[in-house]
Short mmCIF file of C-alpha atoms and ligand atoms in Angstrom, two decimals:
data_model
loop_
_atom_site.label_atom_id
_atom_site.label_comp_id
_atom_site.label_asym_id
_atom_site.label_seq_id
_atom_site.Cartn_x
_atom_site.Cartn_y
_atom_site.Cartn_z
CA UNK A 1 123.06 164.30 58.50
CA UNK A 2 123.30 160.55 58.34
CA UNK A 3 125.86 158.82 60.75
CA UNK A 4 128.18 156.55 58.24
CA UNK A 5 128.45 153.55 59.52
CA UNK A 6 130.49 151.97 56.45
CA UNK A 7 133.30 154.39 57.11
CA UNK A 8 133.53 153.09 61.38
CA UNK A 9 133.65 149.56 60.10
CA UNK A 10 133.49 148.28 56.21
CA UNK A 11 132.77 145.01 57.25
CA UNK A 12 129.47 146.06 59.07
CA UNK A 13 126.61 143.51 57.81
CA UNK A 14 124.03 144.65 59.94
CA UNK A 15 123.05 147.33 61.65
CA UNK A 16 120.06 149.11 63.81
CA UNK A 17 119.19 152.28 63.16
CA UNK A 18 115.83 154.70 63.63
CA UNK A 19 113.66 156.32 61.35
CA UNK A 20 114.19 160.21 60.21
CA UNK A 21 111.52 160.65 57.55
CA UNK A 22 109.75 158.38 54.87
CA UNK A 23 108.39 159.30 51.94
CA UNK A 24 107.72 158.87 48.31
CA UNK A 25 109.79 155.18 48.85
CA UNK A 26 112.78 157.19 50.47
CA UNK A 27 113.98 156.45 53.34
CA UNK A 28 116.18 158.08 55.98
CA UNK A 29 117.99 156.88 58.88
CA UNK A 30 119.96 158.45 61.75
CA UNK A 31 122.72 155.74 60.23
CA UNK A 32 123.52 153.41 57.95
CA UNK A 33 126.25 150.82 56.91
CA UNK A 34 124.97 151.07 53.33
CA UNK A 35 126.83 152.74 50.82
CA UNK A 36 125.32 155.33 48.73
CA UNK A 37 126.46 155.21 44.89
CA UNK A 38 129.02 158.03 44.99
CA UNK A 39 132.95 158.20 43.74
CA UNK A 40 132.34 155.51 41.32
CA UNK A 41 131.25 153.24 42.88
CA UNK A 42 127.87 151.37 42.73
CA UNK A 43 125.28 151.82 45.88
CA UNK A 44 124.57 148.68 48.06
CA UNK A 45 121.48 146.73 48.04
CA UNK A 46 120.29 144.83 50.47
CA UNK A 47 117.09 144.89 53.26
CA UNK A 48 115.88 146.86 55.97
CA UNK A 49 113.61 145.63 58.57
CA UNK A 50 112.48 142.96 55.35
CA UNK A 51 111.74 145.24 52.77
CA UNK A 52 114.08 145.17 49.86
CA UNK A 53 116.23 148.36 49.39
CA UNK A 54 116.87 148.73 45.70
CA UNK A 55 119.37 152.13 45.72
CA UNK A 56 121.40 154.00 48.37
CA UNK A 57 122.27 157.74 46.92
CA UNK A 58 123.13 160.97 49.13
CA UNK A 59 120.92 164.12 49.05
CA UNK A 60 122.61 166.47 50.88
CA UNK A 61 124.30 165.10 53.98
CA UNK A 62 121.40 162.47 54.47
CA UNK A 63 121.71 159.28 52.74
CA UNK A 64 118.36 158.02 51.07
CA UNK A 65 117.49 154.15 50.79
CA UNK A 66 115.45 153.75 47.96
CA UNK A 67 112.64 150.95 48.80
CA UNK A 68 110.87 148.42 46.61
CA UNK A 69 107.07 148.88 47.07
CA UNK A 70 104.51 151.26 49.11
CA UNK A 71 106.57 150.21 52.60
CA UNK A 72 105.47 151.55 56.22
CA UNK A 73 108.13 153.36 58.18
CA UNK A 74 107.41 155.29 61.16
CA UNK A 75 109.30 158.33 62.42
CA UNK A 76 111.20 157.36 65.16
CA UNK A 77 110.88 153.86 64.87
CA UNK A 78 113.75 151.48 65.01
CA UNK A 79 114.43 149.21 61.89
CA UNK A 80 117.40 146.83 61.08
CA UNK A 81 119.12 146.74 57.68
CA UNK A 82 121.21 143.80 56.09
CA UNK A 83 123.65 144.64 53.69
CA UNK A 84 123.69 142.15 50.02
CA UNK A 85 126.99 141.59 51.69
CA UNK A 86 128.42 138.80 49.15
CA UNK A 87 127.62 141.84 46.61
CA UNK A 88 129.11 144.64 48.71
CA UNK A 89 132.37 142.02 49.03
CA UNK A 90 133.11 141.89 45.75
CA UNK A 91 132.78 145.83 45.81
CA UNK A 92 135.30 146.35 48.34
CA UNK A 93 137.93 144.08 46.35
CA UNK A 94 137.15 146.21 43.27
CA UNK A 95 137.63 149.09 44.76
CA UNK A 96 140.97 148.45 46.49
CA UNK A 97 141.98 146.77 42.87
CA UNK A 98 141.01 149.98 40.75
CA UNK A 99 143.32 151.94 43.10
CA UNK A 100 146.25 149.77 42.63
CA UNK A 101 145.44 149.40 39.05
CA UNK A 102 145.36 153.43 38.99
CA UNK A 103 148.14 153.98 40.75
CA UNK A 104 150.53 151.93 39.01
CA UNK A 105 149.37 153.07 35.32
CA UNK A 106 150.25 156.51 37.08
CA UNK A 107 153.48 155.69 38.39
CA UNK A 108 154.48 154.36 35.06
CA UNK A 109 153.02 156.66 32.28
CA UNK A 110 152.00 159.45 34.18
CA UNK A 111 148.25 159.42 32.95
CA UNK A 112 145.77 160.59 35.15
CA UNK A 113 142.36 158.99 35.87
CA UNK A 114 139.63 160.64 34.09
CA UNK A 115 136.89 158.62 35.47
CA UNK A 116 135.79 155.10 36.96
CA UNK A 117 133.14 152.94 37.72
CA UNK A 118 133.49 150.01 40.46
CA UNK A 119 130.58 147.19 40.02
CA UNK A 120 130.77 144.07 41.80
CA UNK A 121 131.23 141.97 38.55
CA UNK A 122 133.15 144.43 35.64
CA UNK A 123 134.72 147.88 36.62
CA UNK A 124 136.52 149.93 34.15
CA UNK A 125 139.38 152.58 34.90
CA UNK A 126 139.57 155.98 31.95
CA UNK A 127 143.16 156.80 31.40
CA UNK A 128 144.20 160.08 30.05
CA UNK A 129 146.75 158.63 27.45
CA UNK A 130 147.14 158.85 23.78
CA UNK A 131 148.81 155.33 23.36
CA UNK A 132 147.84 152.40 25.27
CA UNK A 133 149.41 149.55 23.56
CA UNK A 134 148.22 146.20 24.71
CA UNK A 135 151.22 144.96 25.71
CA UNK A 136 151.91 148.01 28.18
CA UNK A 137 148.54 147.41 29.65
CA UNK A 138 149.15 143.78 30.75
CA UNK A 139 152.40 144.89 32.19
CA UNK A 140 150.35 147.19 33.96
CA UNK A 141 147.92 144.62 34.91
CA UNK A 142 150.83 141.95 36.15
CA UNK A 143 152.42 144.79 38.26
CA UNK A 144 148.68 145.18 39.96
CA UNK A 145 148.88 141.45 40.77
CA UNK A 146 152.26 141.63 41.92
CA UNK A 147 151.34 144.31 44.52
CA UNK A 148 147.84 142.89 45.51
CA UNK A 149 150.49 139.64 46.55
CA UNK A 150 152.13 141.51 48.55
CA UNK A 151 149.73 141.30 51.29
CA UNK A 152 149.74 145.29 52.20
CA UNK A 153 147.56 146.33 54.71
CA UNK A 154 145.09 148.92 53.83
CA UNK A 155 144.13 151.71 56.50
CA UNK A 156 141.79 154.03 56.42
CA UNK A 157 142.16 157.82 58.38
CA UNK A 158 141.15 160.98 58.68
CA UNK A 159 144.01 164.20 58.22
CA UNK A 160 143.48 168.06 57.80
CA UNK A 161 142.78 169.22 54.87
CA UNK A 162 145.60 171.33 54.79
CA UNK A 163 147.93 168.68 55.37
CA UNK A 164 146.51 166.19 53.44
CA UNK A 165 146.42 168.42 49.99
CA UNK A 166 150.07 168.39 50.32
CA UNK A 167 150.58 164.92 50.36
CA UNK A 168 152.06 164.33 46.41
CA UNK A 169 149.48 162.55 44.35
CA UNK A 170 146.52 162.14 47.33
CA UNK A 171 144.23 163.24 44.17
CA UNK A 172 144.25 160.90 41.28
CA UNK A 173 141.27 161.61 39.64
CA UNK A 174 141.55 164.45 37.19
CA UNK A 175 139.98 167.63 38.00
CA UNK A 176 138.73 166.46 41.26
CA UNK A 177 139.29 168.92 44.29
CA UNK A 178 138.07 166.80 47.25
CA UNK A 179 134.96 168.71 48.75
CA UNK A 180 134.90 171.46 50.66
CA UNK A 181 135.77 170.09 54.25
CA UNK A 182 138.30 170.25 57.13
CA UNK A 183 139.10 167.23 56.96
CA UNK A 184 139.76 164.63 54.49
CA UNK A 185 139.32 160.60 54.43
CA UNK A 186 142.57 159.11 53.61
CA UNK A 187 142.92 155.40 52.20
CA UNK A 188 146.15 154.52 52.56
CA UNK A 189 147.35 150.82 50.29
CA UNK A 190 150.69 149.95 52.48
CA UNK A 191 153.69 152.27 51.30
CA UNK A 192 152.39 152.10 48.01
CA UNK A 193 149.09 153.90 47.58
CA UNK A 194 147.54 156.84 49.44
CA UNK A 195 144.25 159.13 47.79
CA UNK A 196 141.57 161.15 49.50
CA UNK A 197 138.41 158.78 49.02
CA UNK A 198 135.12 157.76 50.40
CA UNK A 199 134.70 154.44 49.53
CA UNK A 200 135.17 151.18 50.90
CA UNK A 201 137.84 148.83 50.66
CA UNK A 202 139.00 145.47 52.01
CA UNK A 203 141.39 145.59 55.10
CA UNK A 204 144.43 143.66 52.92
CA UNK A 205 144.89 143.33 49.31
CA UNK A 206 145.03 139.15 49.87
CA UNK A 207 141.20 139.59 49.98
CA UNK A 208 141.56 140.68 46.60
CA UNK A 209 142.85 137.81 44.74
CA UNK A 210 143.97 138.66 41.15
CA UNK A 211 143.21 141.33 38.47
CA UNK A 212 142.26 139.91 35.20
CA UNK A 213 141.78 142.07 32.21
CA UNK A 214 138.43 142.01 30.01
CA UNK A 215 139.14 144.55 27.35
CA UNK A 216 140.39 148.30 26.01
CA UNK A 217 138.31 150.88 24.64
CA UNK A 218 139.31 154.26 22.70
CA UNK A 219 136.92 156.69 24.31
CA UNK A 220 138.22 160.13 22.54
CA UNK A 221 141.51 161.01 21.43
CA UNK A 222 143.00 161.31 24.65
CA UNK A 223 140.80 158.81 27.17
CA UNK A 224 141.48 154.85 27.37
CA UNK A 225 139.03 152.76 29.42
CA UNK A 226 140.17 149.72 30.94
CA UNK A 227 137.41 146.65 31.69
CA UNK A 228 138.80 144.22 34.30
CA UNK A 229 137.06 141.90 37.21
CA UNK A 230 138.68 139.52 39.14
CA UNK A 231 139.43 136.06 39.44
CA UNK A 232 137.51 133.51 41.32
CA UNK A 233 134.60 136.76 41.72
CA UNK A 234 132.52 134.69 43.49
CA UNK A 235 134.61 133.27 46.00
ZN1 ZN B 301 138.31 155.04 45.46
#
């Protein structure tokens, strides 16, 4: 089982870690600070100990760095990886924007989220809604912006299952159960957001700047998708 080291501190650049196994261009750690592709979002890139890592997925409870090239790891050895971390940034502002975004459209019409993907340039939202009028949707994108100004502090925790399930709306997306453990990772967005989740997220929503809209798609009778990034996305 690989020790997270995004979820003890999303800001982690760099880390040290040792060698589990190597093979076939996958490589395992006793830890990492990247983040494996998982709940929507995109995995990190980045470098470890100079070779380039080009995907981060889970198998199992390891996490497996996917490396460019033949590359020479040794069992046991220690190696040091650098997160893409101007990439990974613009993740973590995403992310925290998509559940504000989410939360609000839920708040408001009552659709649940039926799906999402978090890139660090475009990331859509899927809305279970018949009718998604334009205009409703930049409402729903102005309220966003009007939250993420707020400043709120977002904290991160861990709660008993049991407890957390009761918490009303902890699970957004549609048909997801959170897995099968004792306890759950809350994110919690001031007093106005709180979901089970395993991603990471900036520590306020000023980090974020502002929402801006891209498009609408009609994906099936009943499923909107919603294409946004943010302003000043390379700042
Ligand atoms: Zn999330």
């Amino acid at each position: 089982m690989t020790r997270k080291l995004f979820w003890e501190d999303m800001y982690m650049k760099e880390f040290e870690a040792v060698v589990v196994s190597f093979s076939n261009s996958e490589l395992i750690l006793d830890s990492t600070a990247f983040y494996p592709r998982s709940g929507g979002l995109v995995s990190d890139t980045g470098f470890i100990s100079g070779v380039r890592v080009q995907e981060v997925y889970y198998k199992g409870e390891d996490i497996v760095h996917r490396i460019e090239g033949e590359g020479d790891f040794v069992n046991g050895s220690a190696v040091r990886g650098t997160i893409d971390w101007e990439r990974r940034y613009r993740i973590m502002r995403m992310h925290t924007a998509t559940h504000i975004l989410s939360s609000v459209v839920n708040k408001e019409s009552g659709a649940l989220i039926t799906g999402n993907k978090v890139g660090p340039d475009v990331s859509h939202v899927d809305f279970s809604l018949e009718n998604f009028e334009r205009e409703k949707l930049f409402h729903f994108v102005e309220e966003t912006n009007k939250i993420i100004s707020l400043n709120l502090e977002v904290k991160t925790y861990f709660l008993k299952r049991e407890e957390a399930i009761k918490i009303p709306g902890v699970v957004k997306l549609a048909e997801a159960m959170p897995p099968n453990v004792s306890e759950l990772r809350i994110v919690q967005i001031g007093d106005f957001d709180i979901q089970a989740d395993g991603g990471v997220h900036v520590r306020n929503t000023k980090e974020i700047g502002r929402v801006s809209l891209l498009k609408m798609e009609n994906k099936g009778k009943n499923n909107r998708r919603v294409y946004f990034t943010l302003e000043n996305i390379t700042s």
